[in-house]
mmCIF file of C-alpha atoms and ligand atoms in Angstrom:
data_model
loop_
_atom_site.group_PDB
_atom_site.id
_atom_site.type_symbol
_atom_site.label_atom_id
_atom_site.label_comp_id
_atom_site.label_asym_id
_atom_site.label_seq_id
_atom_site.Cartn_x
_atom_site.Cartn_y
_atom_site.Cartn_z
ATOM 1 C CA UNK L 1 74.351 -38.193 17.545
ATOM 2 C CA UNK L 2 72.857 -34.744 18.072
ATOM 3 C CA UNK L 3 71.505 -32.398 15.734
ATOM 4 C CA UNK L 4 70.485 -28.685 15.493
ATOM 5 C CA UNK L 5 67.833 -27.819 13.778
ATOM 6 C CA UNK L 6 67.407 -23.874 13.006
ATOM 7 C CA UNK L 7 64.977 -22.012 11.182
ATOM 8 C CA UNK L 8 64.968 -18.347 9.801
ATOM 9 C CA UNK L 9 61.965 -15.469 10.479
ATOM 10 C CA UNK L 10 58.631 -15.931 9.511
ATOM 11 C CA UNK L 11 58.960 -19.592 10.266
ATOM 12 C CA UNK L 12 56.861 -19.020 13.176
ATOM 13 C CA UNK L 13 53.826 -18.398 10.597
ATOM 14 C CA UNK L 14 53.608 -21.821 9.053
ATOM 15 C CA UNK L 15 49.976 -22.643 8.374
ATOM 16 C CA UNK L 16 48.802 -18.949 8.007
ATOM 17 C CA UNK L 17 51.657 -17.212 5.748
ATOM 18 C CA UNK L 18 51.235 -18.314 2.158
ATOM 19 C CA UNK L 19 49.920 -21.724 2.534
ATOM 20 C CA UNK L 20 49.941 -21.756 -1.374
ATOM 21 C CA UNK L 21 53.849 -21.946 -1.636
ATOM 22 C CA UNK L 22 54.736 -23.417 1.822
ATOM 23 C CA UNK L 23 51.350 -25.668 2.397
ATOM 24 C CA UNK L 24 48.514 -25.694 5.387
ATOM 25 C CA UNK L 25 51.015 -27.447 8.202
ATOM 26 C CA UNK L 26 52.001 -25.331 11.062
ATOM 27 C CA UNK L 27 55.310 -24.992 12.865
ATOM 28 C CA UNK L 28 54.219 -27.492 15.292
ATOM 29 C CA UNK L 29 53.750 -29.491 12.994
ATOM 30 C CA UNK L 30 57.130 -29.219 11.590
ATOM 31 C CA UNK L 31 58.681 -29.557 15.040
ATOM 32 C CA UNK L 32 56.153 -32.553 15.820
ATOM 33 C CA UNK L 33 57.362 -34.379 11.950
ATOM 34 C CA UNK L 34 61.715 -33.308 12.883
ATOM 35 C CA UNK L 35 61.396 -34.863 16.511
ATOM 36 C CA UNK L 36 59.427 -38.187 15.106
ATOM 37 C CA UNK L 37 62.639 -38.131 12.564
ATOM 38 C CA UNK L 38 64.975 -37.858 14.411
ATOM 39 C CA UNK L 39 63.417 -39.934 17.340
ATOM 40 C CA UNK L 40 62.760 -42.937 14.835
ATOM 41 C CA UNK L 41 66.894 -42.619 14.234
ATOM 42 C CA UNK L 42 67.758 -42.506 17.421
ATOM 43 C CA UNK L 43 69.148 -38.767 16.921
ATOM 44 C CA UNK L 44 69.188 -36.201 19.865
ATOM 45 C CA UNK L 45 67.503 -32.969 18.427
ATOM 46 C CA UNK L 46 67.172 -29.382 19.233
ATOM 47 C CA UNK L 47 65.267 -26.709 17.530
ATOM 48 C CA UNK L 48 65.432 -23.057 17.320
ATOM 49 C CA UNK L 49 63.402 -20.653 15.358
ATOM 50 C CA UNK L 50 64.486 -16.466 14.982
ATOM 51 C CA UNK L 51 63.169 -13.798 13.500
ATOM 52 C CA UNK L 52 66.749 -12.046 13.973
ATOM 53 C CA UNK L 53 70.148 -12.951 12.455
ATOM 54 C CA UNK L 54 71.915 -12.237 14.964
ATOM 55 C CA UNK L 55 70.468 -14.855 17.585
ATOM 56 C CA UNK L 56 70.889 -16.852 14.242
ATOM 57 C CA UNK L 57 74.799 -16.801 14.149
ATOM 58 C CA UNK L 58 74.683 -16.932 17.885
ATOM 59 C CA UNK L 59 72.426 -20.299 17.379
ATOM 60 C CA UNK L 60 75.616 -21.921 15.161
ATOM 61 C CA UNK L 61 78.378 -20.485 16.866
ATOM 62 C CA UNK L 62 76.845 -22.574 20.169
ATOM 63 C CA UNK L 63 76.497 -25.421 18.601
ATOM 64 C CA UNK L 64 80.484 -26.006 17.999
ATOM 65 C CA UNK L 65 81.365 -29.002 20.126
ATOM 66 C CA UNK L 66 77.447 -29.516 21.443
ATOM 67 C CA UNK L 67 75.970 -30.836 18.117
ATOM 68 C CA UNK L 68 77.204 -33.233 15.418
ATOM 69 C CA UNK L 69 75.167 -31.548 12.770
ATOM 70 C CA UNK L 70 73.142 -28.728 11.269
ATOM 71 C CA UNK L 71 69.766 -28.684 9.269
ATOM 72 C CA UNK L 72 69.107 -24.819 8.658
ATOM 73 C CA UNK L 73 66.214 -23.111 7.051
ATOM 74 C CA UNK L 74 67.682 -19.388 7.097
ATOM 75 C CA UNK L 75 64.246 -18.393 5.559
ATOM 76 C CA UNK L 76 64.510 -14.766 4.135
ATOM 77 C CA UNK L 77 68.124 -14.462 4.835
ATOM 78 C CA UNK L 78 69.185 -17.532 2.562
ATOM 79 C CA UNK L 79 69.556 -14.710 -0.074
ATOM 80 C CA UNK L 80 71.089 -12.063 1.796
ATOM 81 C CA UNK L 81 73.020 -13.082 5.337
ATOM 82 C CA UNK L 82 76.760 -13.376 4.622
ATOM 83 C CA UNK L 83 77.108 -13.729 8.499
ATOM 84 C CA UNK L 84 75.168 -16.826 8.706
ATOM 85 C CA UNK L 85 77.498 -18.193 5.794
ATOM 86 C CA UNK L 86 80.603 -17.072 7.753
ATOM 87 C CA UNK L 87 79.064 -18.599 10.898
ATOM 88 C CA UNK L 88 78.370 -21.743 9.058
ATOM 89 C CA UNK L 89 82.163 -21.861 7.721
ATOM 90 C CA UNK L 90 83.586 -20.934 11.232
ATOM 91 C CA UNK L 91 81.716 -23.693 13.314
ATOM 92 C CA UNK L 92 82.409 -26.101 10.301
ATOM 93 C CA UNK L 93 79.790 -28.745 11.108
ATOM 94 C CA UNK L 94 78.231 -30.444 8.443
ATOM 95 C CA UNK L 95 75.093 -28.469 7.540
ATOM 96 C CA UNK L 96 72.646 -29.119 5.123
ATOM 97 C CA UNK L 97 70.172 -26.026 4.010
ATOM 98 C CA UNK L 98 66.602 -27.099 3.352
ATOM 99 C CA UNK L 99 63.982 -24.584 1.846
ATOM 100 C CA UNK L 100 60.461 -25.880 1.592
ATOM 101 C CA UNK L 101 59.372 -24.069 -1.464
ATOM 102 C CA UNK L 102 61.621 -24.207 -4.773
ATOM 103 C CA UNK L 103 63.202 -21.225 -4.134
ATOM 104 C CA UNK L 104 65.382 -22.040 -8.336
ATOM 105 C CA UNK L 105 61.960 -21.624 -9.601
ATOM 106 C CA UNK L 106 61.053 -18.313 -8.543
ATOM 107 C CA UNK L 107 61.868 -14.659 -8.345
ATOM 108 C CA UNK L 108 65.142 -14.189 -8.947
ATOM 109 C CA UNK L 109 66.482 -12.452 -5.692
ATOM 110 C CA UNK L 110 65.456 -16.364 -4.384
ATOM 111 C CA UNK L 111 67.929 -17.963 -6.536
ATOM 112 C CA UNK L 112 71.214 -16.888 -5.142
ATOM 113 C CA UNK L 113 71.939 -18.730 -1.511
ATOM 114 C CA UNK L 114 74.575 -17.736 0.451
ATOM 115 C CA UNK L 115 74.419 -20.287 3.372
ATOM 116 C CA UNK L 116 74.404 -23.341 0.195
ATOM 117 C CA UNK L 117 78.197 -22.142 0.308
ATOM 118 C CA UNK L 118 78.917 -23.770 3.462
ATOM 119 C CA UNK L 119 76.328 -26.016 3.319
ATOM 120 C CA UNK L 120 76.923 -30.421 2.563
ATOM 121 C CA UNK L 121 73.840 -30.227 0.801
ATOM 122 C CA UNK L 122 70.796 -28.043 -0.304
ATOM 123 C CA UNK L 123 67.190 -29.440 -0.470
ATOM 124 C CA UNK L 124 64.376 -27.547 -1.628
ATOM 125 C CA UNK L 125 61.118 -27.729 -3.358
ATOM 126 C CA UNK L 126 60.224 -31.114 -0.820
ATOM 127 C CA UNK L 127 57.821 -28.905 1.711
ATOM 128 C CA UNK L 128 58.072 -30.136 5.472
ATOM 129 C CA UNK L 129 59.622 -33.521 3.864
ATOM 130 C CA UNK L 130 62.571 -31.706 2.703
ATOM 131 C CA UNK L 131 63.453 -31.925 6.943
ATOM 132 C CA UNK L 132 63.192 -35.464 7.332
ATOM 133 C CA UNK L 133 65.376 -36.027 4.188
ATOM 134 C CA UNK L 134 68.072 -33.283 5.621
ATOM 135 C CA UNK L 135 68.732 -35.285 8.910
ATOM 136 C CA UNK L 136 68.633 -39.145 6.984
ATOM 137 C CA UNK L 137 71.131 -37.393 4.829
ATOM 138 C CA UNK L 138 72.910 -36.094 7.931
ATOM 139 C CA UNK L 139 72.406 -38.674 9.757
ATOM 140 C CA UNK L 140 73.882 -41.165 7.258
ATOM 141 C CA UNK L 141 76.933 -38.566 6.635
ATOM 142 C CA UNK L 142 78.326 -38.411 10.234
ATOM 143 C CA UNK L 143 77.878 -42.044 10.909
ATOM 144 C CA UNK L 144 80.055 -42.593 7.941
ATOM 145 C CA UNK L 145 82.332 -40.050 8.570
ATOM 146 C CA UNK L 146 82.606 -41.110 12.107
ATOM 147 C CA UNK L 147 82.970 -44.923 11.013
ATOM 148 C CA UNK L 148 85.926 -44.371 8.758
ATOM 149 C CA UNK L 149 88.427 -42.012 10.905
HETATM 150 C C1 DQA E 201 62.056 -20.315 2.276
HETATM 151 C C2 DQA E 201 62.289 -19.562 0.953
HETATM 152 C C3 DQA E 201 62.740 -18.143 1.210
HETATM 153 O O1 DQA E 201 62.951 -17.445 -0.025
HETATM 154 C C4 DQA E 201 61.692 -17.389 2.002
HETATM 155 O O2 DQA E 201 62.140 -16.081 2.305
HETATM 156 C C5 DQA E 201 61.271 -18.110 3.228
HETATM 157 C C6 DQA E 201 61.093 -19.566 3.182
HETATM 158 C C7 DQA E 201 61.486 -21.729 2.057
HETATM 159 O O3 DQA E 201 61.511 -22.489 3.012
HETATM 160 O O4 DQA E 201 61.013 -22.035 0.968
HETATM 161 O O5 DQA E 201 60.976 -17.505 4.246
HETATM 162 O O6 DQA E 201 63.310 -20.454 2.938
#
């Protein structure tokens, strides 16, 4: 099994942006924590980070027939990026949208999430454990999907 793991702009600045809402780990640290995951599962994993949405669609739109499976934090443009929802639909992997603050519980222009449309499954409010629980999920998904065709 191989997974793509993708995550929206400001990413990058784990550790220094905000540690109040998105905690004191960097984005090192958040690779380090998904490649332990998905190593412990025996999952192949790649993972992109953008500041752009454009290399964002182009991220998805590659992974048709390379990956079994998307975890996506599209950051800022969860509330406004109607192309990353139509490249999410087009591919039509299994994707599951993970957001390490609660983004329900605050301002409202947080609370509507486009991707979530095309998306298995949305976790959020879990920090950087909100990753490992995306790919068991995944994980667990495709192997029964793939068990009972
Ligand atoms: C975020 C929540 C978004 O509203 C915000 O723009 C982010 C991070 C999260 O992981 O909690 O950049 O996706």
């Amino acid at each position: 099994m191989k997974l793509l793991v993708i995550n929206g702009p400001n990413l990058n600045m784990l550790g220094i942006r905000e540690p109040a809402l998105y905690g004191k780990a960097d984005y090192k640290a958040l690779e380090a924590l998904v490649r332990e995951t998905c190593h412990a599962q025996g999952i192949d994993v790649d993972i992109v980070q953008s500041n752009h949405e454009g290399a964002i669609v182009d991220a998805i739109q590659s992974a048709l027939g390379r990956y079994d499976g998307i975890v996506i934090n599209p950051a800022a443009y969860t509330h406004t990026s109607i192309a990353i929802l139509d490249a999410l639909k087009a591919v039509g992997l299994p994707a599951v949208e993970v957001h390490i603050s609660d983004i329900s519980r605050r301002e409202p222009f947080r609370q509507l999430s486009y991707p979530a449309l095309a998306c298995v499954k949305s976790i959020m409010g879990q920090g950087l454990d909100g990753y490992r629980q995306a790919i068991l999920f995944l994980s667990s998904l495709i192997q029964n999907t793939s068990s009972s065709t």
